[in-house]
Short mmCIF file of C-alpha atoms and ligand atoms in Angstrom, two decimals:
data_model
loop_
_atom_site.label_atom_id
_atom_site.label_comp_id
_atom_site.label_asym_id
_atom_site.label_seq_id
_atom_site.Cartn_x
_atom_site.Cartn_y
_atom_site.Cartn_z
CA MET A 1360 140.17 110.28 123.56
CA THR A 1361 139.37 109.40 127.53
CA GLY A 1362 137.87 105.65 125.97
CA GLY A 1363 136.37 102.57 128.09
CA GLY A 1364 132.99 102.05 127.77
CA VAL A 1365 131.08 101.64 124.72
CA PRO A 1366 129.94 105.11 123.41
CA ALA A 1367 126.41 105.89 122.89
CA LEU A 1368 126.94 107.05 119.35
CA ARG A 1369 129.16 105.92 116.52
CA VAL A 1370 129.11 107.17 113.41
CA GLU A 1371 131.95 105.59 110.51
CA GLY A 1372 132.04 106.56 106.81
CA LEU A 1373 128.12 107.98 106.99
CA LYS A 1374 127.19 109.09 103.28
CA LYS A 1375 123.86 110.30 102.15
CA THR A 1376 122.68 112.04 98.81
CA TYR A 1377 119.75 112.65 98.78
CA GLY A 1378 117.32 112.23 95.42
CA ASN A 1379 118.01 115.71 94.09
CA GLY A 1380 121.72 114.64 93.99
CA LEU A 1381 122.85 116.92 96.67
CA LEU A 1382 125.67 114.61 99.16
CA ALA A 1383 124.42 115.94 102.49
CA LEU A 1384 126.68 113.80 104.10
CA ASP A 1385 130.00 113.14 102.84
CA GLY A 1386 131.89 110.31 104.97
CA VAL A 1387 131.02 111.35 108.70
CA SER A 1388 132.91 109.49 111.44
CA LEU A 1389 132.48 110.86 115.16
CA GLU A 1390 132.34 109.21 118.18
CA VAL A 1391 130.01 110.74 121.40
CA GLU A 1392 130.94 109.01 124.67
CA ALA A 1393 128.28 107.88 126.99
CA GLY A 1394 127.20 110.69 129.41
CA ARG A 1395 128.49 113.42 127.43
CA PHE A 1396 127.29 116.78 126.77
CA PHE A 1397 127.87 117.01 122.72
CA GLY A 1398 127.28 120.43 120.35
CA LEU A 1399 127.01 119.32 116.36
CA LEU A 1400 127.62 123.15 114.97
CA GLY A 1401 127.65 124.47 111.47
CA PRO A 1402 126.34 126.78 109.13
CA ASN A 1403 122.88 126.06 107.80
CA GLY A 1404 123.08 123.01 104.83
CA ALA A 1405 125.75 121.66 106.77
CA GLY A 1406 124.11 118.34 107.57
CA LYS A 1407 123.96 118.17 111.08
CA THR A 1408 119.59 117.63 110.28
CA THR A 1409 120.91 114.80 107.97
CA LEU A 1410 122.79 113.49 110.39
CA ILE A 1411 120.43 113.25 112.79
CA ASN A 1412 117.65 111.46 110.24
CA SER A 1413 120.00 109.36 109.33
CA VAL A 1414 120.61 107.69 112.73
CA VAL A 1415 116.90 107.25 113.27
CA SER A 1416 116.43 105.90 109.32
CA LEU A 1417 114.34 109.17 108.68
CA ALA A 1418 117.45 109.79 105.89
CA ARG A 1419 118.32 106.79 103.86
CA PRO A 1420 122.21 107.20 104.25
CA ASP A 1421 123.93 105.67 101.39
CA SER A 1422 126.74 103.92 102.96
CA GLY A 1423 127.99 103.92 106.52
CA LYS A 1424 127.51 102.46 109.79
CA VAL A 1425 125.65 103.61 112.54
CA THR A 1426 125.40 102.15 116.76
CA VAL A 1427 124.12 103.33 119.12
CA PHE A 1428 125.24 101.92 122.74
CA GLY A 1429 126.74 99.50 120.25
CA LYS A 1430 123.64 98.26 118.66
CA ASP A 1431 123.78 98.78 114.63
CA ALA A 1432 121.17 101.36 114.10
CA PHE A 1433 119.77 99.48 111.06
CA ALA A 1434 120.08 95.70 111.43
CA GLU A 1435 118.93 96.18 115.50
CA TYR A 1436 117.15 99.38 114.84
CA LYS A 1437 114.40 98.07 117.49
CA GLU A 1438 116.98 98.51 120.42
CA ALA A 1439 118.70 101.55 118.81
CA ARG A 1440 115.80 103.43 118.33
CA ARG A 1441 114.26 102.89 122.18
CA MET A 1442 117.48 104.85 123.96
CA ILE A 1443 116.65 107.57 121.47
CA GLY A 1444 115.09 110.68 121.38
CA VAL A 1445 114.54 113.09 119.17
CA SER A 1446 113.10 116.92 119.30
CA PRO A 1447 113.07 117.41 115.55
CA GLN A 1448 114.11 121.25 114.03
CA GLU A 1449 110.59 121.37 112.72
CA ILE A 1450 107.86 121.59 115.01
CA ASN A 1451 105.87 117.87 114.18
CA LEU A 1452 102.85 117.47 116.66
CA ASP A 1453 99.98 115.34 115.84
CA LYS A 1454 97.18 117.86 115.11
CA PHE A 1455 94.10 115.15 116.63
CA LEU A 1456 95.89 114.71 119.76
CA THR A 1457 96.10 116.75 123.00
CA VAL A 1458 98.88 117.71 124.71
CA GLU A 1459 98.60 114.59 127.04
CA GLU A 1460 97.87 112.57 124.50
CA SER A 1461 100.76 113.36 122.36
CA LEU A 1462 102.90 112.40 125.35
CA LEU A 1463 100.82 109.02 126.03
CA TYR A 1464 100.37 108.07 122.09
CA HIS A 1465 104.33 108.58 121.76
CA ALA A 1466 105.12 106.33 124.57
CA GLY A 1467 102.96 103.80 123.74
CA TYR A 1468 105.06 104.13 120.10
CA TYR A 1469 107.59 103.19 122.38
CA GLY A 1470 106.19 100.21 123.78
CA VAL A 1471 106.29 101.99 127.47
CA GLU A 1472 103.99 100.36 129.67
CA LYS A 1473 100.52 102.48 130.19
CA LYS A 1474 101.11 103.39 134.05
CA LYS A 1475 104.51 104.25 133.57
CA ALA A 1476 103.44 106.50 130.56
CA LYS A 1477 101.12 108.58 132.87
CA GLU A 1478 103.25 108.73 135.52
CA ARG A 1479 106.49 109.87 133.41
CA ALA A 1480 103.54 112.31 131.27
CA GLU A 1481 102.26 114.06 134.68
CA GLU A 1482 106.00 114.75 135.42
CA LEU A 1483 106.95 116.16 132.00
CA LEU A 1484 103.62 118.32 132.12
CA GLU A 1485 104.53 119.64 135.14
CA ARG A 1486 108.00 120.27 134.68
CA PHE A 1487 107.90 122.41 131.34
CA ALA A 1488 104.60 123.85 132.53
CA LEU A 1489 102.13 122.00 130.45
CA ILE A 1490 99.30 121.24 133.45
CA ASP A 1491 96.86 124.28 132.24
CA LYS A 1492 96.85 123.13 128.40
CA ARG A 1493 96.75 118.76 129.08
CA LYS A 1494 93.87 118.46 127.37
CA ALA A 1495 94.37 121.20 124.61
CA ARG A 1496 94.59 120.12 120.86
CA THR A 1497 98.40 120.57 120.10
CA SER A 1498 97.24 123.28 117.42
CA THR A 1499 95.70 125.62 119.97
CA LEU A 1500 99.52 126.09 121.47
CA SER A 1501 101.56 128.96 120.80
CA GLY A 1502 104.97 128.12 119.22
CA GLY A 1503 107.23 128.51 122.18
CA MET A 1504 104.36 125.76 124.04
CA LYS A 1505 104.49 123.33 121.03
CA ARG A 1506 108.51 123.64 121.38
CA ARG A 1507 107.80 122.25 125.16
CA VAL A 1508 105.30 119.91 124.15
CA MET A 1509 108.24 118.12 121.87
CA PHE A 1510 110.59 118.45 124.43
CA ALA A 1511 108.28 116.74 126.82
CA ARG A 1512 107.43 114.20 124.32
CA ALA A 1513 111.21 113.34 123.14
CA LEU A 1514 111.66 112.47 126.85
CA VAL A 1515 108.50 110.23 127.41
CA HIS A 1516 110.33 107.29 127.06
CA ASP A 1517 113.27 107.74 129.06
CA PRO A 1518 115.87 107.60 126.46
CA LYS A 1519 119.51 106.91 127.07
CA VAL A 1520 120.76 109.43 124.06
CA LEU A 1521 118.72 112.76 123.29
CA PHE A 1522 118.68 114.35 120.10
CA LEU A 1523 118.08 118.33 120.44
CA ASP A 1524 117.98 119.30 116.78
CA GLU A 1525 118.26 123.15 117.20
CA PRO A 1526 116.01 122.61 120.61
CA THR A 1527 116.16 127.08 121.43
CA ALA A 1528 115.00 128.26 117.82
CA GLY A 1529 112.25 131.11 118.46
CA VAL A 1530 111.98 130.37 122.22
CA ASP A 1531 111.61 133.18 125.30
CA VAL A 1532 114.74 133.61 127.41
CA GLU A 1533 112.67 132.18 130.11
CA LEU A 1534 112.02 129.06 128.03
CA ARG A 1535 115.69 128.68 126.92
CA TYR A 1536 117.41 129.33 130.50
CA SER A 1537 114.76 126.73 132.48
CA LEU A 1538 115.57 123.90 129.15
CA TRP A 1539 119.59 124.58 129.59
CA ARG A 1540 118.80 123.74 133.44
CA TYR A 1541 116.80 121.40 132.37
CA ILE A 1542 118.84 119.06 130.37
CA ARG A 1543 122.38 120.04 132.06
CA GLU A 1544 120.18 117.87 134.87
CA LEU A 1545 119.71 115.40 132.43
CA ASN A 1546 123.16 115.55 131.91
CA ARG A 1547 124.54 115.18 134.82
CA GLY A 1548 121.65 112.31 135.76
CA GLY A 1549 124.14 110.31 132.99
CA MET A 1550 121.34 110.89 129.84
CA THR A 1551 124.29 111.68 126.51
CA ILE A 1552 123.16 114.89 124.91
CA LEU A 1553 123.25 115.88 121.11
CA LEU A 1554 122.67 119.47 120.87
CA THR A 1555 122.50 121.67 117.42
CA THR A 1556 122.49 125.11 117.61
CA HIS A 1557 123.48 128.61 116.13
CA TYR A 1558 123.56 130.07 119.18
CA LEU A 1559 127.34 129.66 119.75
CA GLU A 1560 126.93 130.92 123.89
CA GLU A 1561 124.58 128.08 123.94
CA ALA A 1562 127.22 126.06 123.00
CA GLU A 1563 129.76 127.11 124.88
CA GLU A 1564 127.96 127.44 127.87
CA LEU A 1565 126.75 123.73 127.77
CA CYS A 1566 128.69 121.79 125.48
CA GLU A 1567 131.67 119.48 126.59
CA GLU A 1568 132.66 118.34 123.28
CA ILE A 1569 132.21 120.01 120.23
CA ALA A 1570 132.25 118.95 116.11
CA LEU A 1571 132.39 121.17 113.88
CA ILE A 1572 130.43 119.92 110.81
CA ASN A 1573 130.52 122.01 107.59
CA GLY A 1574 129.49 120.46 103.65
CA GLY A 1575 128.62 117.48 104.80
CA ARG A 1576 132.19 116.79 106.13
CA ILE A 1577 133.33 116.89 110.25
CA ALA A 1578 135.63 119.57 109.93
CA ALA A 1579 137.39 119.75 113.57
CA GLN A 1580 136.17 117.81 116.97
CA GLY A 1581 137.55 117.80 120.41
CA THR A 1582 136.52 119.00 123.68
CA LYS A 1583 135.40 122.49 124.66
CA ASP A 1584 139.10 123.71 125.86
CA ASP A 1585 141.00 121.28 123.20
CA LEU A 1586 139.53 123.16 120.36
CA LYS A 1587 140.23 126.73 121.97
CA GLU A 1588 143.70 126.14 122.69
CA GLU A 1589 143.94 124.03 118.77
CA TYR A 1590 142.62 127.44 117.15
CA GLY A 1591 144.09 129.96 120.21
CA ALA A 1592 140.62 131.28 120.30
CA ARG A 1593 138.88 132.92 123.61
CA ASN A 1594 135.72 131.32 122.86
CA VAL A 1595 133.92 128.75 120.72
CA GLU A 1596 132.44 131.79 118.46
CA GLU A 1597 136.36 132.12 117.80
CA VAL A 1598 137.04 128.28 117.03
CA TYR A 1599 133.63 128.18 115.13
CA LEU A 1600 134.44 131.83 112.57
CA ARG A 1601 138.30 130.41 111.99
CA VAL A 1602 136.73 126.74 111.33
CA VAL A 1603 133.84 126.95 109.30
CA GLY A 1604 133.83 130.79 108.47
CA HIS A 1605 135.29 131.84 105.88
CA ASP A 1606 133.11 134.21 103.97
CA VAL A 1607 131.42 135.50 106.84
CA ALA A 1608 132.04 138.89 107.01
CA MET B 1230 107.64 86.44 122.74
CA THR B 1231 105.80 84.73 119.67
CA LEU B 1232 105.74 86.06 116.46
CA LEU B 1233 102.22 87.30 116.94
CA GLU B 1234 102.75 89.46 119.97
CA SER B 1235 105.29 91.00 119.10
CA ALA B 1236 103.84 91.99 115.82
CA PHE B 1237 100.77 93.58 117.81
CA ASN B 1238 102.78 94.95 120.51
CA ARG B 1239 101.72 97.95 122.46
CA SER B 1240 103.87 99.70 119.52
CA PHE B 1241 101.26 98.62 117.03
CA ARG B 1242 97.80 98.75 119.56
CA THR B 1243 99.12 102.37 120.18
CA LEU B 1244 99.10 103.31 116.68
CA LEU B 1245 96.00 101.28 115.96
CA GLY B 1246 93.90 102.85 118.65
CA ARG B 1247 95.48 106.54 117.45
CA GLU B 1248 94.13 105.87 113.49
CA ILE B 1249 90.67 105.00 115.54
CA LEU B 1250 90.38 107.74 117.91
CA ARG B 1251 90.82 110.13 114.56
CA PHE B 1252 87.74 108.90 112.75
CA VAL B 1253 85.75 108.84 115.95
CA ARG B 1254 86.75 112.66 117.10
CA VAL B 1255 85.74 113.60 113.80
CA TRP B 1256 82.40 111.03 113.48
CA THR B 1257 80.77 114.38 112.23
CA GLN B 1258 82.89 114.08 108.83
CA THR B 1259 83.85 110.67 108.74
CA LEU B 1260 80.71 108.73 109.75
CA ILE B 1261 77.47 110.42 109.20
CA PRO B 1262 78.40 111.73 105.95
CA PRO B 1263 78.25 108.53 104.06
CA LEU B 1264 75.36 107.00 105.95
CA LEU B 1265 73.44 110.01 104.54
CA THR B 1266 74.91 109.53 101.39
CA SER B 1267 73.52 106.12 100.99
CA LEU B 1268 70.30 106.27 102.30
CA LEU B 1269 69.95 108.98 99.90
CA TYR B 1270 71.04 106.37 96.77
CA VAL B 1271 68.78 103.80 98.71
CA VAL B 1272 65.63 106.17 98.51
CA VAL B 1273 66.36 107.34 94.83
CA PHE B 1274 66.60 104.14 92.90
CA GLY B 1275 64.94 101.64 95.33
CA VAL B 1276 61.93 103.80 96.58
CA ALA B 1277 61.68 105.72 93.51
CA LEU B 1278 63.32 104.18 90.68
CA GLY B 1279 62.08 100.19 92.09
CA GLY B 1280 59.21 101.20 90.98
CA ARG B 1281 59.90 100.59 87.32
CA ILE B 1282 62.93 98.55 87.35
CA ARG B 1283 61.33 96.08 89.80
CA GLU B 1284 63.20 93.00 89.61
CA VAL B 1285 66.53 91.89 88.65
CA ASP B 1286 67.49 88.61 88.56
CA GLY B 1287 64.44 87.69 90.28
CA VAL B 1288 65.34 89.93 93.67
CA PRO B 1289 63.28 93.03 94.24
CA TYR B 1290 65.20 95.79 93.04
CA LEU B 1291 65.85 96.92 96.28
CA GLN B 1292 66.98 94.41 97.98
CA TYR B 1293 69.29 93.59 94.55
CA ILE B 1294 71.00 97.29 94.83
CA LEU B 1295 71.75 97.15 98.71
CA PRO B 1296 74.95 94.99 99.41
CA GLY B 1297 76.64 97.54 96.58
CA VAL B 1298 75.24 100.30 97.91
CA ALA B 1299 77.05 99.37 101.77
CA LEU B 1300 79.91 98.09 99.54
CA MET B 1301 79.77 101.58 98.06
CA SER B 1302 80.15 103.45 100.96
CA LEU B 1303 83.12 100.67 102.80
CA ILE B 1304 85.49 101.02 100.19
CA THR B 1305 84.64 105.15 99.84
CA GLY B 1306 85.11 105.04 103.88
CA ALA B 1307 88.18 102.86 103.70
CA TYR B 1308 89.96 104.87 101.24
CA MET B 1309 89.54 108.19 102.33
CA ASN B 1310 90.24 107.17 106.41
CA THR B 1311 93.54 105.82 105.17
CA SER B 1312 95.01 107.94 102.66
CA THR B 1313 93.90 111.22 104.49
CA SER B 1314 95.21 110.30 107.59
CA VAL B 1315 98.41 109.41 105.72
CA PHE B 1316 98.72 112.79 104.19
CA ASP B 1317 98.17 115.18 106.91
CA ALA B 1318 100.52 113.39 108.94
CA LYS B 1319 102.66 113.31 106.22
CA ARG B 1320 102.43 117.15 104.86
CA GLU B 1321 102.66 117.85 108.78
CA ARG B 1322 105.23 115.36 109.21
CA TYR B 1323 104.10 114.17 112.25
CA ILE B 1324 104.53 110.47 110.99
CA ASP B 1325 108.24 111.59 111.39
CA ASP B 1326 107.31 110.46 115.55
CA ILE B 1327 106.20 107.12 113.77
CA LEU B 1328 108.75 106.21 111.33
CA ILE B 1329 111.88 106.84 113.78
CA SER B 1330 109.92 105.03 116.91
CA PRO B 1331 111.11 101.17 117.01
CA MET B 1332 107.80 99.75 115.14
CA SER B 1333 108.83 98.27 111.95
CA ASP B 1334 107.76 98.93 108.35
CA ALA B 1335 105.11 96.99 108.42
CA GLN B 1336 103.24 97.38 111.66
CA ILE B 1337 103.14 100.77 111.17
CA ALA B 1338 101.83 99.87 106.96
CA LEU B 1339 99.00 97.32 108.83
CA ALA B 1340 98.28 99.64 111.94
CA TYR B 1341 97.28 102.30 108.90
CA THR B 1342 95.77 100.19 107.15
CA LEU B 1343 93.24 98.14 109.80
CA GLY B 1344 92.52 101.67 111.43
CA GLY B 1345 90.75 102.37 107.64
CA THR B 1346 89.37 99.15 107.47
CA LEU B 1347 87.41 98.88 110.88
CA ARG B 1348 86.16 102.71 109.80
CA GLY B 1349 85.10 101.11 106.10
CA LEU B 1350 83.28 98.61 108.61
CA ILE B 1351 81.51 100.11 110.60
CA VAL B 1352 80.23 102.77 107.27
CA GLY B 1353 79.41 99.87 105.26
CA VAL B 1354 77.63 98.20 107.53
CA GLY B 1355 75.74 100.72 109.05
CA VAL B 1356 74.61 101.80 105.76
CA PHE B 1357 73.31 97.78 105.68
CA VAL B 1358 71.66 97.95 108.45
CA VAL B 1359 70.24 100.71 108.52
CA GLY B 1360 68.75 99.86 104.77
CA MET B 1361 67.55 96.61 105.50
CA PRO B 1362 64.11 97.34 106.76
CA PHE B 1363 63.13 99.28 103.48
CA ALA B 1364 64.56 96.40 101.17
CA GLY B 1365 63.30 93.52 103.28
CA ALA B 1366 65.86 91.28 102.56
CA SER B 1367 68.34 89.03 105.02
CA VAL B 1368 71.47 87.79 104.92
CA VAL B 1369 71.59 84.22 103.41
CA ASN B 1370 75.50 84.04 104.33
CA PRO B 1371 76.43 86.27 106.74
CA VAL B 1372 79.43 85.08 107.94
CA MET B 1373 81.00 85.05 104.13
CA LEU B 1374 79.47 88.55 103.34
CA LEU B 1375 81.57 89.55 106.81
CA LEU B 1376 84.73 88.29 104.66
CA ILE B 1377 84.22 89.82 101.64
CA ALA B 1378 83.29 93.04 103.93
CA VAL B 1379 86.66 92.56 105.83
CA THR B 1380 88.81 91.85 103.02
CA VAL B 1381 87.52 94.29 101.03
CA ALA B 1382 87.94 97.22 103.14
CA PHE B 1383 91.21 95.86 104.19
CA THR B 1384 92.38 96.07 99.94
CA PHE B 1385 91.15 99.98 100.02
CA SER B 1386 92.27 100.97 102.69
CA ALA B 1387 96.01 99.82 102.52
CA LEU B 1388 95.35 101.92 98.69
CA GLY B 1389 94.89 104.73 100.27
CA ALA B 1390 97.99 104.25 102.50
CA VAL B 1391 99.87 103.87 99.17
CA VAL B 1392 97.95 107.31 97.80
CA GLY B 1393 98.21 109.37 101.45
CA VAL B 1394 102.12 108.73 100.93
CA VAL B 1395 102.76 109.12 97.19
CA ALA B 1396 100.44 112.26 96.47
CA ALA B 1397 102.23 115.58 96.09
CA ARG B 1398 99.10 117.45 96.96
CA ILE B 1399 95.49 116.67 98.57
CA ASP B 1400 94.01 117.00 94.88
CA HIS B 1401 96.00 113.59 94.36
CA VAL B 1402 94.30 112.02 97.08
CA THR B 1403 90.76 113.53 96.29
CA PHE B 1404 91.38 112.54 92.24
CA MET B 1405 91.49 108.98 93.14
CA THR B 1406 88.22 109.48 95.22
CA ASN B 1407 86.76 111.09 92.23
CA VAL B 1408 88.09 110.02 89.13
CA VAL B 1409 88.48 106.23 89.64
CA ILE B 1410 86.97 104.45 92.76
CA GLN B 1411 83.56 106.14 92.44
CA PRO B 1412 83.26 105.29 88.50
CA LEU B 1413 84.55 101.68 89.25
CA ALA B 1414 82.29 101.43 91.77
CA PHE B 1415 79.26 102.86 89.64
CA LEU B 1416 79.81 100.70 86.69
CA GLY B 1417 80.79 97.71 88.59
CA GLY B 1418 77.26 96.71 88.82
CA VAL B 1419 75.72 98.19 91.86
CA PHE B 1420 73.02 99.12 90.13
CA TYR B 1421 72.56 96.90 87.48
CA SER B 1422 73.27 93.62 86.38
CA ALA B 1423 75.78 92.67 83.70
CA ASP B 1424 73.56 90.99 81.50
CA MET B 1425 71.45 93.64 81.03
CA LEU B 1426 74.72 95.33 79.40
CA PRO B 1427 75.67 95.31 75.13
CA PRO B 1428 78.23 93.08 75.15
CA ALA B 1429 81.52 95.21 75.02
CA LEU B 1430 80.13 97.25 77.76
CA ARG B 1431 79.82 93.38 79.82
CA VAL B 1432 83.50 92.59 78.82
CA ALA B 1433 84.84 95.58 80.12
CA THR B 1434 83.24 95.02 83.72
CA LEU B 1435 85.10 91.88 83.88
CA PHE B 1436 87.99 94.27 84.12
CA ASN B 1437 86.83 95.83 86.97
CA PRO B 1438 88.19 94.57 90.85
CA ILE B 1439 84.83 96.27 92.02
CA PHE B 1440 82.99 94.24 89.92
CA TYR B 1441 83.80 91.07 91.69
CA MET B 1442 83.80 92.45 95.10
CA VAL B 1443 79.94 93.43 94.41
CA ASP B 1444 79.14 90.49 93.01
CA ALA B 1445 80.50 88.29 95.95
CA ALA B 1446 78.75 90.82 98.34
CA ARG B 1447 75.37 90.03 96.31
CA TYR B 1448 75.86 86.28 96.43
CA ALA B 1449 76.96 86.30 99.86
CA THR B 1450 73.44 88.31 100.72
CA LEU B 1451 71.49 87.00 98.17
CA ARG B 1452 72.65 84.00 95.98
CA ALA B 1453 72.02 86.37 92.91
CA SER B 1454 75.24 86.70 91.38
CA ASP B 1455 76.84 86.95 87.90
CA THR B 1456 79.84 84.94 88.41
CA ASN B 1457 80.39 82.13 90.35
CA PRO B 1458 81.59 83.38 93.81
CA TYR B 1459 84.75 81.14 94.62
CA PRO B 1460 87.12 82.16 91.69
CA THR B 1461 86.10 85.82 92.86
CA LEU B 1462 86.47 85.32 96.55
CA ALA B 1463 90.28 84.15 95.74
CA ILE B 1464 90.24 87.29 93.34
CA VAL B 1465 89.31 89.88 96.06
CA ALA B 1466 91.72 88.00 98.87
CA ALA B 1467 94.76 88.05 95.82
CA LEU B 1468 93.95 91.70 95.98
CA ALA B 1469 94.16 92.29 99.28
CA ALA B 1470 97.38 90.77 99.58
CA LEU B 1471 98.78 92.82 96.31
CA ALA B 1472 97.15 96.08 98.46
CA PHE B 1473 98.75 95.79 101.45
CA ALA B 1474 102.21 95.30 99.47
CA GLY B 1475 101.65 98.27 98.42
CA ALA B 1476 101.35 99.59 101.57
CA TRP B 1477 103.97 98.20 102.96
CA TRP B 1478 106.39 99.48 100.26
CA ALA B 1479 105.10 102.89 100.75
CA ILE B 1480 105.83 102.87 104.29
CA ASN B 1481 109.29 101.92 103.49
CA ARG B 1482 110.47 103.48 100.52
CA GLY B 1483 107.67 105.61 99.27
CA PRO B 1484 109.20 109.29 97.87
CA ASN B 1485 109.05 111.80 100.65
CA LEU B 1486 108.35 109.98 103.84
CA ARG B 1487 112.24 108.57 104.10
CA TYR B 1488 114.16 110.92 102.70
N1 ATP C 2929 114.88 116.28 101.66
C1 ATP C 2929 115.61 117.51 101.03
N2 ATP C 2929 116.08 116.85 99.32
C2 ATP C 2929 117.25 117.25 98.94
N3 ATP C 2929 117.63 118.38 99.84
C3 ATP C 2929 117.81 118.19 101.43
C4 ATP C 2929 116.90 117.69 101.85
N4 ATP C 2929 116.84 117.59 103.39
C5 ATP C 2929 118.34 118.62 103.54
N5 ATP C 2929 119.01 118.76 102.49
C6 ATP C 2929 119.68 119.39 101.77
O1 ATP C 2929 120.69 118.54 102.27
C7 ATP C 2929 121.80 119.78 103.14
C8 ATP C 2929 121.84 119.51 104.71
O2 ATP C 2929 120.93 119.81 105.18
P1 ATP C 2929 120.32 119.90 106.57
O3 ATP C 2929 119.65 119.72 107.12
O4 ATP C 2929 120.68 118.18 107.32
O5 ATP C 2929 121.63 120.85 107.33
P2 ATP C 2929 121.63 121.17 108.46
O6 ATP C 2929 123.03 121.52 108.99
O7 ATP C 2929 120.25 120.84 109.35
O8 ATP C 2929 121.13 123.06 108.17
P3 ATP C 2929 120.32 124.15 109.54
O9 ATP C 2929 121.15 124.65 110.34
O10 ATP C 2929 119.70 125.14 108.74
O11 ATP C 2929 119.04 122.92 110.25
C9 ATP C 2929 121.88 121.64 102.48
O12 ATP C 2929 121.78 121.48 101.53
C10 ATP C 2929 119.95 120.53 102.81
O13 ATP C 2929 119.70 121.99 101.07
MG1 MG C 2930 118.85 121.51 110.90
#
């Protein structure tokens, strides 16, 4: 750990059991330094989405502590959540709103002043090539367009930490590369980014630091280079397979 | 910042604005049909049957039923608005965007509830105003009537929020309308005075919350009432508080909202 400064995200001993008795997080502890590009990798059902949801109280953890830039995610949820942007794994756009309204209403939910929200929405519509679609209802968009609206929505209140839960699933090559470019730029501008993905080359390309989660536990964590060295691997994919890939042919 | 300012902050106002935008955007489904249905009641029960039942409690029949008919559409409008809005938001998960925002659960519950309250009021007032020339009535105590209307709409809107959260399928939402709310409204003394009922049914009516609401509305409009209005008003206010507590619970702890 390089230490110094408050971490963007600090998770300590997080446990989550779902209503049906399934233990999805089994004491997860994790620290993401401010300004990092952080990858959270793991097989289907490992607990990645549950971890993200627990931070924003969409899942209710049984126990554990979460802080976002030093703010307790539960006791000081207003301050904590204002700093977080989430682009969820599943599309969840309000079907009664147009593309532009999706951004403006979201900004409003986060308390962003109208004028500022308008400016920011304009920039993001431009950025994600959604200007032509601004007046279209979200339900009339293609899957990739919906994804783009969700990225823009996650960013419109200027979060300090961005959670991207499988942002590139079902997205065409061009959008993938332009998204990579954009989030890298945001990261260089100081935004902390936590990305989950099943495309290991994506993690290889973007992330400085990686945590591998398996069966609700952190199985390995470190910078990309440290992990490769530790597991004698040439790339992230090999690290991944060594850590969690026992039953992968 | 005062408590009031922080409770009704921009986040809250935005969600309330969204709720209003929703029912206005689909006004042909949310505002027009209840007006038409209620006008049919006025025509069928007031104009056609009114010749046979000339007066109830010394009041012309159409005048007698109008406050209750308006209240029935207010109740269904408020309930339907919030239950379907919350249910849709939950089913398509766009409620997540609101649940993870810096809004408190009480603010979320209140914004949804007030959205439905407003829709109920628009429909209820609409029916009343449209029916008034036919009934030839005037309102004896408009302030009390408005107060009752707001409280009743609020109650059923909050109830709608609870059902919207708890319902696993859309039929649960409509079940409540068809099997609970509509029958209670019909048996709530809209079309007759409780005195006209046989004793057993009259006693049963006393357990119907809508009976008190209709009765209070009629009292405020005509002062022709089955019961003294002040205990009734207290009951209506208590039900509103209870329903809102339910809505708050639903947003905070309700099944399938936060896992
Ligand atoms: N609402 C829920 N109720 C019960 N179990 C759940 C619920 N959501 C997730 N789970 C279970 O919790 C475990 C972790 O799920 P989670 O969605 O966090 O995994 P994930 O790492 O995001 O997987 P994926 O890569 O497939 O998105 C899984 O076993 C899943 O079946
Ligand atoms: Mg997931």
